[in-house]
Amino acid sequence: MIKELEPLRLISRSGPMLGLVTTMIAIGPALVAMGEGNIERVAEEMIVAFSASILALIAASITFSVMTVRRRWLLQDMVGIEVKTEQ
């Protein structure tokens, strides 16, 4: 059961971290543009930064939901097997 759920667990836990990394990477050019006084480029870079963060959080949320439902199904199967072996 643990082996089957591990990929989902990794994705749901690492998604927000990767979103933060992509945000920080995109903020670099935005800060350079701000130093140059290019407000339009700052806005574009910030849109990219926060879009990446939001996408990563959505992916993590979906994966966490799938993992939770799948874990419940696996636990129900395990309980069913246990009940049948006790009879």
Coordinates of N, CA, C and O in Angstrom, one line a residue:
M1 N 0.8 -1.2 0.0 CA 0.0 0.0 0.0 C 0.9 1.3 0.0 O 0.6 2.2 -0.7
I2 N 1.9 1.2 0.8 CA 2.8 2.4 0.9 C 3.5 2.6 -0.4 O 3.6 3.8 -0.9
K3 N 3.9 1.6 -1.1 CA 4.6 1.7 -2.4 C 3.7 2.2 -3.4 O 4.1 3.0 -4.3
E4 N 2.4 1.9 -3.4 CA 1.5 2.4 -4.4 C 1.1 3.8 -4.2 O 0.9 4.6 -5.1
L5 N 1.1 4.3 -3.0 CA 0.8 5.7 -2.7 C 2.0 6.6 -2.7 O 1.8 7.9 -2.7
E6 N 3.2 6.1 -2.7 CA 4.4 7.0 -2.6 C 4.5 8.0 -3.7 O 4.8 9.2 -3.4
P7 N 4.3 7.7 -5.0 CA 4.4 8.7 -6.0 C 3.4 9.9 -5.8 O 3.8 11.0 -5.9
L8 N 2.2 9.6 -5.4 CA 1.2 10.6 -5.1 C 1.6 11.5 -3.9 O 1.5 12.7 -3.9
R9 N 2.1 10.8 -2.9 CA 2.6 11.6 -1.7 C 3.8 12.5 -2.1 O 3.8 13.6 -1.7
L10 N 4.7 12.0 -2.9 CA 5.8 12.9 -3.3 C 5.4 14.1 -4.1 O 5.8 15.2 -3.9
I11 N 4.5 13.9 -5.0 CA 4.0 15.0 -5.8 C 3.2 16.0 -5.0 O 3.4 17.2 -5.1
S12 N 2.3 15.5 -4.1 CA 1.6 16.4 -3.3 C 2.4 17.2 -2.3 O 2.1 18.3 -1.9
R13 N 3.5 16.6 -1.9 CA 4.4 17.3 -1.0 C 5.4 18.2 -1.7 O 5.8 19.3 -1.2
S14 N 5.9 17.8 -2.8 CA 6.9 18.6 -3.5 C 6.3 19.7 -4.4 O 7.0 20.7 -4.8
G15 N 5.1 19.6 -4.8 CA 4.4 20.6 -5.7 C 4.5 22.0 -5.1 O 5.0 22.9 -5.8
P16 N 4.1 22.2 -3.9 CA 4.2 23.6 -3.3 C 5.7 24.1 -3.3 O 5.9 25.3 -3.5
M17 N 6.6 23.2 -3.0 CA 8.0 23.7 -2.9 C 8.5 24.1 -4.3 O 9.2 25.1 -4.5
L18 N 8.1 23.3 -5.3 CA 8.5 23.7 -6.7 C 7.8 24.9 -7.1 O 8.4 25.7 -7.9
G19 N 6.6 25.2 -6.7 CA 5.9 26.4 -7.0 C 6.7 27.6 -6.4 O 6.8 28.6 -7.1
L20 N 7.2 27.4 -5.2 CA 7.9 28.5 -4.6 C 9.2 28.8 -5.3 O 9.6 29.9 -5.6
V21 N 9.9 27.7 -5.8 CA 11.1 27.9 -6.5 C 10.9 28.6 -7.8 O 11.6 29.5 -8.2
T22 N 9.8 28.2 -8.6 CA 9.5 28.9 -9.8 C 9.2 30.4 -9.6 O 9.5 31.2 -10.4
T23 N 8.5 30.6 -8.5 CA 8.2 32.0 -8.1 C 9.4 32.8 -7.9 O 9.6 34.0 -8.4
M24 N 10.3 32.3 -7.2 CA 11.6 33.0 -6.9 C 12.4 33.2 -8.1 O 13.1 34.3 -8.3
I25 N 12.5 32.2 -9.0 CA 13.2 32.3 -10.3 C 12.6 33.5 -11.1 O 13.4 34.3 -11.7
A26 N 11.3 33.6 -11.2 CA 10.7 34.6 -12.0 C 10.8 36.0 -11.4 O 10.7 37.0 -12.1
I27 N 10.9 36.1 -10.1 CA 11.0 37.4 -9.4 C 12.3 38.0 -9.7 O 12.4 39.3 -9.7
G28 N 13.4 37.3 -10.0 CA 14.7 37.8 -10.3 C 14.6 38.8 -11.5 O 15.0 40.0 -11.3
P29 N 14.1 38.4 -12.7 CA 14.0 39.3 -13.8 C 13.0 40.5 -13.5 O 13.2 41.6 -14.0
A30 N 12.0 40.3 -12.6 CA 11.1 41.3 -12.3 C 11.8 42.4 -11.5 O 11.6 43.6 -11.7
L31 N 12.7 42.0 -10.6 CA 13.5 43.0 -9.8 C 14.5 43.7 -10.7 O 14.7 45.0 -10.5
V32 N 15.1 43.1 -11.7 CA 16.0 43.7 -12.6 C 15.2 44.8 -13.4 O 15.6 45.9 -13.5
A33 N 14.0 44.4 -13.9 CA 13.2 45.3 -14.6 C 12.7 46.5 -13.8 O 12.7 47.6 -14.2
M34 N 12.5 46.2 -12.5 CA 12.1 47.3 -11.6 C 13.3 48.3 -11.4 O 13.1 49.5 -11.4
G35 N 14.5 47.8 -11.3 CA 15.7 48.6 -11.2 C 15.9 49.5 -12.5 O 16.4 50.6 -12.4
E36 N 15.4 49.0 -13.6 CA 15.5 49.7 -14.9 C 14.4 50.7 -15.1 O 14.3 51.4 -16.0
G37 N 13.3 50.6 -14.2 CA 12.2 51.4 -14.3 C 11.2 50.9 -15.4 O 10.3 51.7 -15.8
N38 N 11.3 49.7 -15.8 CA 10.4 49.1 -16.8 C 9.2 48.4 -16.0 O 9.2 47.2 -15.8
I39 N 8.2 49.1 -15.7 CA 7.1 48.6 -15.0 C 6.3 47.6 -15.7 O 5.8 46.6 -15.1
E40 N 6.2 47.7 -17.0 CA 5.4 46.7 -17.8 C 6.1 45.3 -17.7 O 5.4 44.3 -17.6
R41 N 7.4 45.3 -17.8 CA 8.1 44.0 -17.7 C 8.0 43.5 -16.3 O 7.9 42.2 -16.1
V42 N 8.0 44.3 -15.3 CA 7.8 43.9 -13.9 C 6.4 43.2 -13.8 O 6.3 42.1 -13.2
A43 N 5.4 43.8 -14.3 CA 4.1 43.2 -14.3 C 4.0 41.8 -15.0 O 3.5 40.9 -14.5
E44 N 4.6 41.7 -16.2 CA 4.7 40.5 -16.9 C 5.4 39.4 -16.1 O 4.9 38.2 -16.1
E45 N 6.5 39.7 -15.6 CA 7.3 38.7 -14.8 C 6.6 38.3 -13.5 O 6.6 37.1 -13.1
M46 N 5.9 39.2 -12.9 CA 5.1 38.9 -11.7 C 3.9 37.9 -12.0 O 3.6 37.1 -11.2
I47 N 3.3 38.2 -13.2 CA 2.2 37.3 -13.6 C 2.7 35.9 -13.8 O 2.1 34.9 -13.4
V48 N 3.9 35.8 -14.4 CA 4.5 34.4 -14.6 C 4.8 33.8 -13.3 O 4.5 32.6 -13.0
A49 N 5.4 34.6 -12.4 CA 5.8 34.1 -11.1 C 4.6 33.5 -10.3 O 4.7 32.4 -9.8
F50 N 3.6 34.3 -10.2 CA 2.4 33.8 -9.4 C 1.6 32.8 -10.1 O 1.0 31.9 -9.5
S51 N 1.6 32.8 -11.4 CA 0.9 31.8 -12.2 C 1.5 30.4 -11.9 O 0.9 29.4 -11.7
A52 N 2.9 30.4 -11.9 CA 3.6 29.1 -11.6 C 3.3 28.6 -10.2 O 3.1 27.4 -10.0
S53 N 3.2 29.5 -9.3 CA 2.9 29.2 -7.9 C 1.5 28.6 -7.8 O 1.3 27.6 -7.2
I54 N 0.6 29.2 -8.4 CA -0.8 28.8 -8.4 C -1.0 27.4 -9.0 O -1.7 26.5 -8.5
L55 N -0.3 27.3 -10.2 CA -0.4 26.0 -10.9 C 0.2 24.8 -10.0 O -0.4 23.8 -9.9
A56 N 1.3 25.1 -9.4 CA 1.9 24.1 -8.5 C 1.0 23.7 -7.3 O 0.8 22.6 -7.0
L57 N 0.3 24.7 -6.8 CA -0.6 24.5 -5.6 C -1.8 23.7 -6.1 O -2.3 22.8 -5.4
I58 N -2.3 24.0 -7.3 CA -3.5 23.3 -7.8 C -3.1 21.8 -8.0 O -3.9 20.9 -7.7
A59 N -1.9 21.6 -8.6 CA -1.5 20.2 -8.9 C -1.3 19.5 -7.6 O -1.7 18.3 -7.5
A60 N -0.8 20.1 -6.6 CA -0.6 19.4 -5.3 C -1.9 19.1 -4.6 O -2.1 18.1 -4.0
S61 N -2.9 20.0 -4.7 CA -4.2 19.8 -4.2 C -4.9 18.6 -4.8 O -5.5 17.8 -4.1
I62 N -4.9 18.6 -6.1 CA -5.5 17.5 -6.8 C -4.9 16.2 -6.5 O -5.5 15.2 -6.2
T63 N -3.5 16.1 -6.5 CA -2.8 14.9 -6.1 C -3.1 14.5 -4.7 O -3.3 13.3 -4.5
F64 N -3.2 15.4 -3.8 CA -3.5 15.1 -2.4 C -4.9 14.5 -2.3 O -5.1 13.5 -1.6
S65 N -5.8 15.0 -3.0 CA -7.2 14.5 -3.0 C -7.3 13.1 -3.6 O -7.9 12.2 -3.0
V66 N -6.6 12.8 -4.7 CA -6.5 11.5 -5.3 C -5.9 10.5 -4.3 O -6.4 9.4 -4.1
M67 N -4.8 10.9 -3.7 CA -4.1 10.1 -2.7 C -5.0 9.7 -1.5 O -5.0 8.6 -1.1
T68 N -5.7 10.7 -1.0 CA -6.6 10.4 0.1 C -7.7 9.4 -0.2 O -8.0 8.5 0.5
V69 N -8.3 9.6 -1.4 CA -9.4 8.7 -1.8 C -8.8 7.3 -2.0 O -9.3 6.3 -1.6
R70 N -7.7 7.2 -2.7 CA -7.0 5.9 -3.0 C -6.6 5.2 -1.7 O -6.8 4.0 -1.6
R71 N -6.1 6.0 -0.7 CA -5.7 5.4 0.5 C -6.9 4.8 1.2 O -6.9 3.7 1.8
R72 N -8.1 5.5 1.2 CA -9.3 5.0 1.8 C -9.7 3.7 1.2 O -10.1 2.7 1.8
W73 N -9.6 3.6 -0.2 CA -10.0 2.4 -0.9 C -9.1 1.3 -0.5 O -9.6 0.1 -0.2
L74 N -7.8 1.5 -0.4 CA -6.9 0.5 -0.1 C -7.1 0.0 1.4 O -7.0 -1.2 1.6
L75 N -7.4 0.9 2.3 CA -7.6 0.5 3.7 C -8.9 -0.3 3.8 O -9.0 -1.3 4.5
Q76 N -9.9 0.1 3.0 CA -11.2 -0.7 3.0 C -10.9 -2.1 2.5 O -11.5 -3.1 3.0
D77 N -10.1 -2.2 1.4 CA -9.8 -3.6 0.9 C -9.0 -4.4 1.9 O -9.3 -5.6 2.1
M78 N -8.1 -3.7 2.7 CA -7.3 -4.5 3.7 C -8.3 -4.9 4.8 O -8.1 -6.1 5.3
V79 N -9.2 -4.1 5.2 CA -10.2 -4.5 6.3 C -11.0 -5.7 5.8 O -11.3 -6.6 6.5
G80 N -11.4 -5.6 4.5 CA -12.2 -6.7 3.9 C -11.4 -8.0 3.9 O -12.0 -9.1 4.2
I81 N -10.2 -8.0 3.6 CA -9.3 -9.2 3.5 C -9.2 -9.7 5.0 O -9.2 -10.9 5.2
E82 N -9.0 -8.8 5.9 CA -8.8 -9.2 7.3 C -10.0 -9.9 7.8 O -10.0 -10.9 8.5
V83 N -11.2 -9.3 7.5 CA -12.5 -9.9 8.0 C -12.7 -11.3 7.3 O -13.1 -12.3 8.0
K84 N -12.3 -11.5 6.1 CA -12.5 -12.8 5.4 C -11.5 -13.8 6.0 O -11.9 -15.0 6.0
T85 N -10.3 -13.4 6.3 CA -9.4 -14.4 6.8 C -9.7 -14.8 8.3 O -9.3 -15.9 8.7
E86 N -10.4 -14.0 9.0 CA -10.8 -14.3 10.4 C -12.0 -15.3 10.4 O -12.2 -15.9 11.4
Q87 N -12.8 -15.4 9.3 CA -14.0 -16.2 9.3 C -13.6 -17.7 9.1 O -12.8 -18.2 8.7

